[in-house]
Amino acid sequence: MSLNAFPKRIRPRVRVNEPLGRRTTLRVGGPAEYFVEAMSLRDVADTVQASRELGLPLHVIGGGSNLLVADAGVQGVVLSLHGMKKINVFGSKVHVQAGANLSTLVNRCSSEGVAGPQSLAGIPGSVGGALAMNAGGRYGEIADYVERVIWINPKGELESRYREELEFGYRSSELRKGVVIEAVLQGSIGDRGELIAQGREILQQKLAAQPYSEFSAGCTFKNPKGQSAGRMIDMAGCKGLRVGGAMVSNRHGNFVINTGDARAHDVLELMSQVATRVFEVHGVELQPEVQLWPCRSLLAA
Ligand code: EPU
């Protein structure tokens, strides 16, 4: 299919064979067949409609911080909302566009005296991605602060939904099935100085426990109920295990790091070896937290 198949209005925004690795924090993976950087709701709507009409699969890329793209890349359209990142604060309510950086949001909340989202300090990624996977950590998850989300639903309609109407789970939400455009978050009024200090403290804890300065996709596997995947991987003796340029971090067992020249194939093979060892030692099947593009089963890796 040629670029000319795309409607004229959106064509200038479409790039062909756009490398995706550099748009992910793991820095691996091949190109997107078509890549669109949306600057407005109109661009997003046009891209969704064009993908449907052309029968192309549509993928949304956020901050690329929880993403493993296959070496062969992905077919279809990859949509980025990186150009839509406005944040407006009204008292304890925050209107934020999907492309905003989550840490920019946290800092802005602190400096404007909005309490709550500090619990998300140190989590990388975009607000849209954080909502789609209900990002969180020890101190809470983004769903805790959602009043409503405006998204393009799986039927292709622009819709506003209140938190009660959205299914948020552990690192999951139904927003993944559509395109998040914007959210209204509800915090409470707090003291600016205290909030800034609180955000810094949570960030420091993460810096101490996680390989922050390395290329990684954050936690690789979900925590099995009541257990820590990182600890299980550590106890199974997997720290330092390597396949090609991919290595299990010596600092935190649930992080796979790219030591420089890793390929997606190395990362998948390493994940598979780790899952096998953990199963042998603990009898538990780890499930990936990192998104695999295109979707594939670890067992087939
Ligand atoms: N631990 C080990 N060895 C390790 C790693 C951890 O013994 O190699 C122990 C720790 O000492 C601690 C326990 O395991 O006693 C739990 O570890 P940690 O506090 O690091 O938390 P986690 O359960 O491994 C979760 C989230 C992280 C989030 C942290 C802190 C998941 C899968 N992971 O990790 O989220 O940053 O809590 O809030 O839910 C992510 O989602 O990408 C992510 C990194």
mmCIF file of C-alpha atoms and ligand atoms in Angstrom:
data_model
loop_
_atom_site.group_PDB
_atom_site.id
_atom_site.type_symbol
_atom_site.label_atom_id
_atom_site.label_comp_id
_atom_site.label_asym_id
_atom_site.label_seq_id
_atom_site.Cartn_x
_atom_site.Cartn_y
_atom_site.Cartn_z
ATOM 1 C CA MET A 1 0.000 0.000 0.000
ATOM 2 C CA SER A 2 1.353 3.454 -0.821
ATOM 3 C CA LEU A 3 1.210 6.614 1.233
ATOM 4 C CA ASN A 4 -1.266 7.981 -1.305
ATOM 5 C CA ALA A 5 -3.890 5.620 0.081
ATOM 6 C CA PHE A 6 -4.077 7.869 3.170
ATOM 7 C CA PRO A 7 -6.545 10.774 3.009
ATOM 8 C CA LYS A 8 -4.856 14.019 1.881
ATOM 9 C CA ARG A 9 -5.443 15.823 5.193
ATOM 10 C CA ILE A 10 -3.416 13.346 7.246
ATOM 11 C CA ARG A 11 -0.777 12.454 4.620
ATOM 12 C CA PRO A 12 1.780 15.113 5.667
ATOM 13 C CA ARG A 13 1.796 13.625 9.168
ATOM 14 C CA VAL A 14 2.471 10.045 8.029
ATOM 15 C CA ARG A 15 6.034 8.696 7.982
ATOM 16 C CA VAL A 16 6.877 5.386 6.332
ATOM 17 C CA ASN A 17 9.207 2.827 7.936
ATOM 18 C CA GLU A 18 9.851 4.973 10.982
ATOM 19 C CA PRO A 19 12.358 3.377 13.419
ATOM 20 C CA LEU A 20 10.686 2.713 16.773
ATOM 21 C CA GLY A 21 13.635 1.543 18.890
ATOM 22 C CA ARG A 22 14.747 5.086 19.686
ATOM 23 C CA ARG A 23 11.197 5.889 20.814
ATOM 24 C CA THR A 24 11.359 3.195 23.498
ATOM 25 C CA THR A 25 13.321 3.322 26.751
ATOM 26 C CA LEU A 26 14.704 -0.163 26.033
ATOM 27 C CA ARG A 27 16.084 1.086 22.697
ATOM 28 C CA VAL A 28 15.381 -2.052 20.689
ATOM 29 C CA GLY A 29 13.046 -2.986 17.863
ATOM 30 C CA GLY A 30 12.371 -2.392 14.188
ATOM 31 C CA PRO A 31 10.266 0.185 12.324
ATOM 32 C CA ALA A 32 6.589 1.065 12.161
ATOM 33 C CA GLU A 33 5.162 0.509 8.686
ATOM 34 C CA TYR A 34 3.394 3.884 9.090
ATOM 35 C CA PHE A 35 3.958 6.357 11.900
ATOM 36 C CA VAL A 36 1.769 9.366 12.705
ATOM 37 C CA GLU A 37 2.623 12.117 15.165
ATOM 38 C CA ALA A 38 -0.709 13.739 16.072
ATOM 39 C CA MET A 39 -0.763 17.412 17.028
ATOM 40 C CA SER A 40 -4.523 17.720 17.543
ATOM 41 C CA LEU A 41 -7.688 15.761 18.207
ATOM 42 C CA ARG A 42 -8.451 16.153 14.505
ATOM 43 C CA ASP A 43 -5.201 14.364 13.606
ATOM 44 C CA VAL A 44 -6.048 11.513 15.977
ATOM 45 C CA ALA A 45 -9.589 11.163 14.618
ATOM 46 C CA ASP A 46 -8.329 11.234 11.003
ATOM 47 C CA THR A 47 -5.704 8.574 11.790
ATOM 48 C CA VAL A 48 -8.230 6.292 13.500
ATOM 49 C CA GLN A 49 -10.637 6.668 10.588
ATOM 50 C CA ALA A 50 -7.953 6.136 7.928
ATOM 51 C CA SER A 51 -6.642 3.010 9.684
ATOM 52 C CA ARG A 52 -10.155 1.589 9.776
ATOM 53 C CA GLU A 53 -10.879 2.396 6.160
ATOM 54 C CA LEU A 54 -7.559 0.967 4.969
ATOM 55 C CA GLY A 55 -7.895 -2.113 7.192
ATOM 56 C CA LEU A 56 -4.590 -1.383 8.929
ATOM 57 C CA PRO A 57 -3.981 -2.353 12.563
ATOM 58 C CA LEU A 58 -3.578 0.727 14.796
ATOM 59 C CA HIS A 59 -1.152 0.851 17.727
ATOM 60 C CA VAL A 60 -0.735 3.762 20.101
ATOM 61 C CA ILE A 61 2.732 4.519 21.425
ATOM 62 C CA GLY A 62 3.042 6.497 24.647
ATOM 63 C CA GLY A 63 6.375 7.181 26.308
ATOM 64 C CA GLY A 64 7.673 3.820 25.043
ATOM 65 C CA SER A 65 8.702 2.937 28.584
ATOM 66 C CA ASN A 66 6.866 -0.367 28.863
ATOM 67 C CA LEU A 67 7.312 -1.550 25.339
ATOM 68 C CA LEU A 68 9.277 -4.237 23.509
ATOM 69 C CA VAL A 69 9.069 -3.885 19.722
ATOM 70 C CA ALA A 70 10.020 -6.928 17.622
ATOM 71 C CA ASP A 71 13.162 -6.685 15.481
ATOM 72 C CA ALA A 72 10.988 -6.949 12.355
ATOM 73 C CA GLY A 73 8.948 -3.949 13.525
ATOM 74 C CA VAL A 74 5.170 -3.634 13.363
ATOM 75 C CA GLN A 75 2.717 -3.690 10.480
ATOM 76 C CA GLY A 76 0.056 -1.021 10.269
ATOM 77 C CA VAL A 77 -0.084 2.414 11.850
ATOM 78 C CA VAL A 78 1.673 3.546 15.018
ATOM 79 C CA LEU A 79 0.122 6.694 16.453
ATOM 80 C CA SER A 80 1.948 9.016 18.843
ATOM 81 C CA LEU A 81 0.226 11.795 20.820
ATOM 82 C CA HIS A 82 3.555 13.231 21.919
ATOM 83 C CA GLY A 83 2.575 16.573 20.386
ATOM 84 C CA MET A 84 -0.496 16.861 22.635
ATOM 85 C CA LYS A 85 0.794 17.566 26.114
ATOM 86 C CA LYS A 86 -1.130 20.471 27.658
ATOM 87 C CA ILE A 87 -1.673 20.498 31.423
ATOM 88 C CA ASN A 88 -4.179 22.904 33.012
ATOM 89 C CA VAL A 89 -4.768 23.098 36.751
ATOM 90 C CA PHE A 90 -8.046 24.367 38.212
ATOM 91 C CA GLY A 91 -7.899 24.204 42.009
ATOM 92 C CA SER A 92 -7.535 20.512 42.819
ATOM 93 C CA LYS A 93 -8.589 19.369 39.320
ATOM 94 C CA VAL A 94 -6.071 18.783 36.558
ATOM 95 C CA HIS A 95 -6.903 18.580 32.853
ATOM 96 C CA VAL A 96 -4.087 16.765 31.090
ATOM 97 C CA GLN A 97 -3.583 15.628 27.507
ATOM 98 C CA ALA A 98 -2.446 12.081 26.777
ATOM 99 C CA GLY A 99 0.960 13.066 25.387
ATOM 100 C CA ALA A 100 2.086 14.856 28.550
ATOM 101 C CA ASN A 101 4.967 13.313 30.396
ATOM 102 C CA LEU A 102 3.874 11.641 33.642
ATOM 103 C CA SER A 103 6.763 13.117 35.622
ATOM 104 C CA THR A 104 6.005 16.607 34.242
ATOM 105 C CA LEU A 105 2.439 16.103 35.478
ATOM 106 C CA VAL A 106 3.635 15.035 38.939
ATOM 107 C CA ASN A 107 5.980 18.038 39.202
ATOM 108 C CA ARG A 108 3.300 20.428 38.001
ATOM 109 C CA CYS A 109 0.815 19.058 40.574
ATOM 110 C CA SER A 110 3.379 19.564 43.351
ATOM 111 C CA SER A 111 4.255 23.113 42.318
ATOM 112 C CA GLU A 112 0.556 24.028 42.059
ATOM 113 C CA GLY A 113 -0.325 22.432 45.403
ATOM 114 C CA VAL A 114 -2.359 19.505 44.060
ATOM 115 C CA ALA A 115 -1.874 16.506 46.346
ATOM 116 C CA GLY A 116 -2.195 12.869 45.246
ATOM 117 C CA PRO A 117 -0.307 12.234 41.996
ATOM 118 C CA GLN A 118 3.041 12.491 43.881
ATOM 119 C CA SER A 119 2.551 8.757 44.505
ATOM 120 C CA LEU A 120 3.403 8.325 40.804
ATOM 121 C CA ALA A 121 6.784 10.091 41.089
ATOM 122 C CA GLY A 122 9.582 8.348 39.232
ATOM 123 C CA ILE A 123 7.280 6.341 36.959
ATOM 124 C CA PRO A 124 8.339 7.004 33.356
ATOM 125 C CA GLY A 125 6.008 7.307 30.406
ATOM 126 C CA SER A 126 3.182 9.439 29.079
ATOM 127 C CA VAL A 127 -0.138 10.128 30.783
ATOM 128 C CA GLY A 128 -2.015 8.263 28.026
ATOM 129 C CA GLY A 129 0.196 5.206 28.457
ATOM 130 C CA ALA A 130 -0.080 5.415 32.240
ATOM 131 C CA LEU A 131 -3.885 5.460 31.989
ATOM 132 C CA ALA A 132 -4.007 2.659 29.423
ATOM 133 C CA MET A 133 -2.030 0.349 31.710
ATOM 134 C CA ASN A 134 -3.040 1.892 35.039
ATOM 135 C CA ALA A 135 0.573 2.615 35.945
ATOM 136 C CA GLY A 136 1.430 2.641 39.620
ATOM 137 C CA GLY A 137 3.696 1.452 42.342
ATOM 138 C CA ARG A 138 3.858 0.985 46.084
ATOM 139 C CA TYR A 139 2.039 4.247 46.840
ATOM 140 C CA GLY A 140 -0.867 4.071 44.446
ATOM 141 C CA GLU A 141 -1.925 3.944 40.818
ATOM 142 C CA ILE A 142 -3.127 6.569 38.375
ATOM 143 C CA ALA A 143 -6.739 5.273 38.528
ATOM 144 C CA ASP A 144 -6.857 6.599 42.126
ATOM 145 C CA TYR A 145 -6.957 10.157 40.740
ATOM 146 C CA VAL A 146 -9.104 9.754 37.637
ATOM 147 C CA GLU A 147 -12.346 11.699 37.510
ATOM 148 C CA ARG A 148 -12.969 11.053 33.830
ATOM 149 C CA VAL A 149 -11.189 10.193 30.625
ATOM 150 C CA ILE A 150 -11.921 11.377 27.106
ATOM 151 C CA TRP A 151 -10.991 8.735 24.556
ATOM 152 C CA ILE A 152 -11.807 7.327 21.172
ATOM 153 C CA ASN A 153 -13.516 4.078 22.068
ATOM 154 C CA PRO A 154 -13.169 0.781 20.159
ATOM 155 C CA LYS A 155 -16.153 1.758 17.977
ATOM 156 C CA GLY A 156 -14.219 4.835 16.856
ATOM 157 C CA GLU A 157 -16.404 7.300 18.789
ATOM 158 C CA LEU A 158 -15.178 10.204 20.904
ATOM 159 C CA GLU A 159 -16.484 9.560 24.403
ATOM 160 C CA SER A 160 -16.093 10.821 27.975
ATOM 161 C CA ARG A 161 -16.244 8.213 30.733
ATOM 162 C CA TYR A 162 -16.170 8.596 34.494
ATOM 163 C CA ARG A 163 -13.861 6.389 36.539
ATOM 164 C CA GLU A 164 -16.776 4.220 37.668
ATOM 165 C CA GLU A 165 -17.496 3.429 34.018
ATOM 166 C CA LEU A 166 -13.924 2.326 33.286
ATOM 167 C CA GLU A 167 -12.492 -1.042 34.193
ATOM 168 C CA PHE A 168 -9.171 -0.384 35.892
ATOM 169 C CA GLY A 169 -7.220 -3.396 37.151
ATOM 170 C CA TYR A 170 -3.659 -4.176 38.212
ATOM 171 C CA ARG A 171 -1.577 -2.688 35.388
ATOM 172 C CA SER A 172 -4.548 -2.885 33.073
ATOM 173 C CA SER A 173 -7.539 -0.920 31.845
ATOM 174 C CA GLU A 174 -9.964 -1.133 28.971
ATOM 175 C CA LEU A 175 -8.548 2.166 27.694
ATOM 176 C CA ARG A 176 -5.926 0.030 25.978
ATOM 177 C CA LYS A 177 -8.599 -0.897 23.433
ATOM 178 C CA GLY A 178 -8.980 2.700 22.254
ATOM 179 C CA VAL A 179 -7.046 5.972 22.135
ATOM 180 C CA VAL A 180 -6.837 8.144 25.256
ATOM 181 C CA ILE A 181 -7.064 11.829 24.353
ATOM 182 C CA GLU A 182 -7.308 13.640 27.656
ATOM 183 C CA ALA A 183 -8.094 13.074 31.329
ATOM 184 C CA VAL A 184 -9.494 15.066 34.203
ATOM 185 C CA LEU A 185 -7.727 14.110 37.419
ATOM 186 C CA GLN A 186 -8.948 14.942 40.890
ATOM 187 C CA GLY A 187 -6.447 15.531 43.679
ATOM 188 C CA SER A 188 -6.791 17.462 46.911
ATOM 189 C CA ILE A 189 -5.304 20.758 48.032
ATOM 190 C CA GLY A 190 -1.899 20.391 49.686
ATOM 191 C CA ASP A 191 1.162 22.348 50.749
ATOM 192 C CA ARG A 192 3.510 22.976 47.797
ATOM 193 C CA GLY A 193 6.731 22.536 49.775
ATOM 194 C CA GLU A 194 5.562 19.314 51.377
ATOM 195 C CA LEU A 195 4.361 17.892 48.055
ATOM 196 C CA ILE A 196 7.652 18.670 46.320
ATOM 197 C CA ALA A 197 9.530 16.960 49.187
ATOM 198 C CA GLN A 198 7.186 13.958 49.075
ATOM 199 C CA GLY A 199 7.661 13.525 45.302
ATOM 200 C CA ARG A 200 11.454 13.746 45.735
ATOM 201 C CA GLU A 201 11.430 11.152 48.518
ATOM 202 C CA ILE A 202 9.471 8.636 46.408
ATOM 203 C CA LEU A 203 11.779 9.283 43.437
ATOM 204 C CA GLN A 204 14.854 8.735 45.651
ATOM 205 C CA GLN A 205 13.488 5.373 46.812
ATOM 206 C CA LYS A 206 13.105 4.282 43.204
ATOM 207 C CA LEU A 207 16.562 5.497 42.252
ATOM 208 C CA ALA A 208 18.013 3.418 45.094
ATOM 209 C CA ALA A 209 16.180 0.209 44.182
ATOM 210 C CA GLN A 210 16.026 0.274 40.381
ATOM 211 C CA PRO A 211 18.562 0.551 37.522
ATOM 212 C CA TYR A 212 17.320 4.002 36.592
ATOM 213 C CA SER A 213 20.184 5.092 34.358
ATOM 214 C CA GLU A 214 20.200 1.939 32.191
ATOM 215 C CA PHE A 215 18.088 1.292 29.080
ATOM 216 C CA SER A 216 15.164 -0.853 30.245
ATOM 217 C CA ALA A 217 11.393 -1.213 29.927
ATOM 218 C CA GLY A 218 10.835 -1.036 33.698
ATOM 219 C CA CYS A 219 9.455 -4.118 35.378
ATOM 220 C CA THR A 220 9.432 -6.981 32.904
ATOM 221 C CA PHE A 221 6.891 -9.255 34.602
ATOM 222 C CA LYS A 222 3.747 -8.585 36.623
ATOM 223 C CA ASN A 223 3.905 -9.365 40.309
ATOM 224 C CA PRO A 224 2.034 -12.635 40.953
ATOM 225 C CA LYS A 225 -0.687 -12.072 43.576
ATOM 226 C CA GLY A 226 0.911 -11.288 46.948
ATOM 227 C CA GLN A 227 4.441 -11.890 45.647
ATOM 228 C CA SER A 228 7.283 -9.939 44.094
ATOM 229 C CA ALA A 229 8.458 -11.074 40.669
ATOM 230 C CA GLY A 230 11.777 -9.279 41.286
ATOM 231 C CA ARG A 231 12.455 -11.211 44.465
ATOM 232 C CA MET A 232 11.459 -14.537 42.854
ATOM 233 C CA ILE A 233 13.780 -13.899 39.893
ATOM 234 C CA ASP A 234 16.550 -12.936 42.313
ATOM 235 C CA MET A 235 16.004 -16.100 44.415
ATOM 236 C CA ALA A 236 16.036 -18.211 41.259
ATOM 237 C CA GLY A 237 19.574 -16.937 40.651
ATOM 238 C CA CYS A 238 18.808 -15.067 37.446
ATOM 239 C CA LYS A 239 20.521 -11.750 38.213
ATOM 240 C CA GLY A 240 23.296 -11.100 35.703
ATOM 241 C CA LEU A 241 21.923 -13.733 33.278
ATOM 242 C CA ARG A 242 22.630 -12.639 29.685
ATOM 243 C CA VAL A 243 21.448 -13.335 26.172
ATOM 244 C CA GLY A 244 23.323 -11.270 23.573
ATOM 245 C CA GLY A 245 23.120 -7.630 24.662
ATOM 246 C CA ALA A 246 20.234 -8.228 27.094
ATOM 247 C CA MET A 247 20.936 -8.805 30.770
ATOM 248 C CA VAL A 248 18.926 -9.261 33.975
ATOM 249 C CA SER A 249 19.844 -6.264 36.113
ATOM 250 C CA ASN A 250 22.062 -6.935 39.113
ATOM 251 C CA ARG A 251 20.228 -4.210 40.982
ATOM 252 C CA HIS A 252 16.615 -5.406 40.541
ATOM 253 C CA GLY A 253 15.728 -8.858 39.219
ATOM 254 C CA ASN A 254 12.592 -7.727 37.387
ATOM 255 C CA PHE A 255 14.484 -5.373 35.075
ATOM 256 C CA VAL A 256 15.982 -6.555 31.798
ATOM 257 C CA ILE A 257 18.542 -4.039 30.609
ATOM 258 C CA ASN A 258 19.946 -3.366 27.175
ATOM 259 C CA THR A 259 23.711 -3.268 27.679
ATOM 260 C CA GLY A 260 24.187 -1.551 24.319
ATOM 261 C CA ASP A 261 23.517 -3.778 21.351
ATOM 262 C CA ALA A 262 20.553 -5.912 22.459
ATOM 263 C CA ARG A 263 18.028 -7.048 19.907
ATOM 264 C CA ALA A 264 14.386 -7.747 20.686
ATOM 265 C CA HIS A 265 15.103 -11.403 20.061
ATOM 266 C CA ASP A 266 17.724 -11.378 22.878
ATOM 267 C CA VAL A 267 15.277 -9.765 25.292
ATOM 268 C CA LEU A 268 12.519 -12.271 24.468
ATOM 269 C CA GLU A 269 14.872 -15.222 24.778
ATOM 270 C CA LEU A 270 16.126 -13.909 28.141
ATOM 271 C CA MET A 271 12.548 -13.388 29.379
ATOM 272 C CA SER A 272 11.742 -16.913 28.327
ATOM 273 C CA GLN A 273 14.775 -18.318 30.204
ATOM 274 C CA VAL A 274 13.905 -16.306 33.329
ATOM 275 C CA ALA A 275 10.256 -17.465 33.226
ATOM 276 C CA THR A 276 11.401 -21.080 32.863
ATOM 277 C CA ARG A 277 13.827 -20.844 35.803
ATOM 278 C CA VAL A 278 11.270 -19.155 38.029
ATOM 279 C CA PHE A 279 8.760 -21.867 37.168
ATOM 280 C CA GLU A 280 11.303 -24.573 38.017
ATOM 281 C CA VAL A 281 12.227 -22.966 41.353
ATOM 282 C CA HIS A 282 8.912 -21.446 42.510
ATOM 283 C CA GLY A 283 6.288 -23.280 40.441
ATOM 284 C CA VAL A 284 4.829 -19.936 39.335
ATOM 285 C CA GLU A 285 4.265 -18.839 35.735
ATOM 286 C CA LEU A 286 5.319 -15.220 35.352
ATOM 287 C CA GLN A 287 3.261 -13.053 33.017
ATOM 288 C CA PRO A 288 4.929 -10.237 31.073
ATOM 289 C CA GLU A 289 4.090 -6.715 32.174
ATOM 290 C CA VAL A 290 5.995 -5.229 29.280
ATOM 291 C CA GLN A 291 3.911 -4.884 26.113
ATOM 292 C CA LEU A 292 5.139 -7.025 23.246
ATOM 293 C CA TRP A 293 4.656 -5.627 19.716
ATOM 294 C CA PRO A 294 3.341 -7.456 17.813
ATOM 295 C CA CYS A 295 1.685 -9.538 20.549
ATOM 296 C CA ARG A 296 3.306 -12.899 21.017
ATOM 297 C CA SER A 297 3.368 -15.610 23.579
ATOM 298 C CA LEU A 298 6.547 -16.004 25.607
ATOM 299 C CA LEU A 299 6.251 -19.742 25.262
ATOM 300 C CA ALA A 300 6.709 -19.369 21.524
ATOM 301 C CA ALA A 301 9.756 -17.100 21.947
HETATM 302 N N1 EPU B 1 13.558 -7.721 45.837
HETATM 303 C C1 EPU B 1 14.602 -8.624 45.923
HETATM 304 N N2 EPU B 1 15.414 -8.774 44.837
HETATM 305 C C2 EPU B 1 15.240 -8.060 43.692
HETATM 306 C C3 EPU B 1 14.158 -7.135 43.596
HETATM 307 C C4 EPU B 1 13.330 -6.991 44.695
HETATM 308 O O1 EPU B 1 14.790 -9.275 46.920
HETATM 309 O O2 EPU B 1 16.023 -8.247 42.762
HETATM 310 C C5 EPU B 1 12.685 -7.547 47.002
HETATM 311 C C6 EPU B 1 12.818 -6.136 47.566
HETATM 312 O O3 EPU B 1 13.883 -6.033 48.475
HETATM 313 C C7 EPU B 1 11.467 -5.927 48.218
HETATM 314 C C8 EPU B 1 10.512 -6.760 47.368
HETATM 315 O O4 EPU B 1 11.341 -7.659 46.600
HETATM 316 O O5 EPU B 1 11.462 -6.470 49.519
HETATM 317 C C9 EPU B 1 9.682 -5.898 46.421
HETATM 318 O O6 EPU B 1 10.563 -5.165 45.589
HETATM 319 P P1 EPU B 1 10.266 -3.659 45.153
HETATM 320 O O7 EPU B 1 9.983 -2.837 46.371
HETATM 321 O O8 EPU B 1 11.352 -3.223 44.270
HETATM 322 O O9 EPU B 1 8.897 -3.712 44.400
HETATM 323 P P2 EPU B 1 8.420 -4.640 43.219
HETATM 324 O O10 EPU B 1 7.209 -5.358 43.680
HETATM 325 O O11 EPU B 1 9.523 -5.435 42.610
HETATM 326 C C10 EPU B 1 6.743 -2.867 42.240
HETATM 327 C C11 EPU B 1 6.357 -2.468 40.835
HETATM 328 C C12 EPU B 1 7.351 -1.457 40.301
HETATM 329 C C13 EPU B 1 7.398 -0.261 41.233
HETATM 330 C C14 EPU B 1 7.814 -0.744 42.619
HETATM 331 C C15 EPU B 1 7.895 0.366 43.661
HETATM 332 C C16 EPU B 1 5.341 -4.325 39.592
HETATM 333 C C17 EPU B 1 5.589 -5.458 38.674
HETATM 334 N N3 EPU B 1 6.418 -3.638 39.975
HETATM 335 O O12 EPU B 1 7.999 -3.552 42.126
HETATM 336 O O13 EPU B 1 6.852 -1.027 39.035
HETATM 337 O O14 EPU B 1 8.346 0.689 40.749
HETATM 338 O O15 EPU B 1 6.859 -1.726 43.079
HETATM 339 O O16 EPU B 1 6.694 1.028 43.773
HETATM 340 O O17 EPU B 1 4.193 -4.054 39.946
HETATM 341 C C18 EPU B 1 6.929 -1.126 36.657
HETATM 342 O O18 EPU B 1 5.700 -1.236 36.706
HETATM 343 O O19 EPU B 1 7.564 -1.092 35.566
HETATM 344 C C19 EPU B 1 7.659 -1.075 37.909
HETATM 345 C C20 EPU B 1 8.980 -1.055 37.940
#
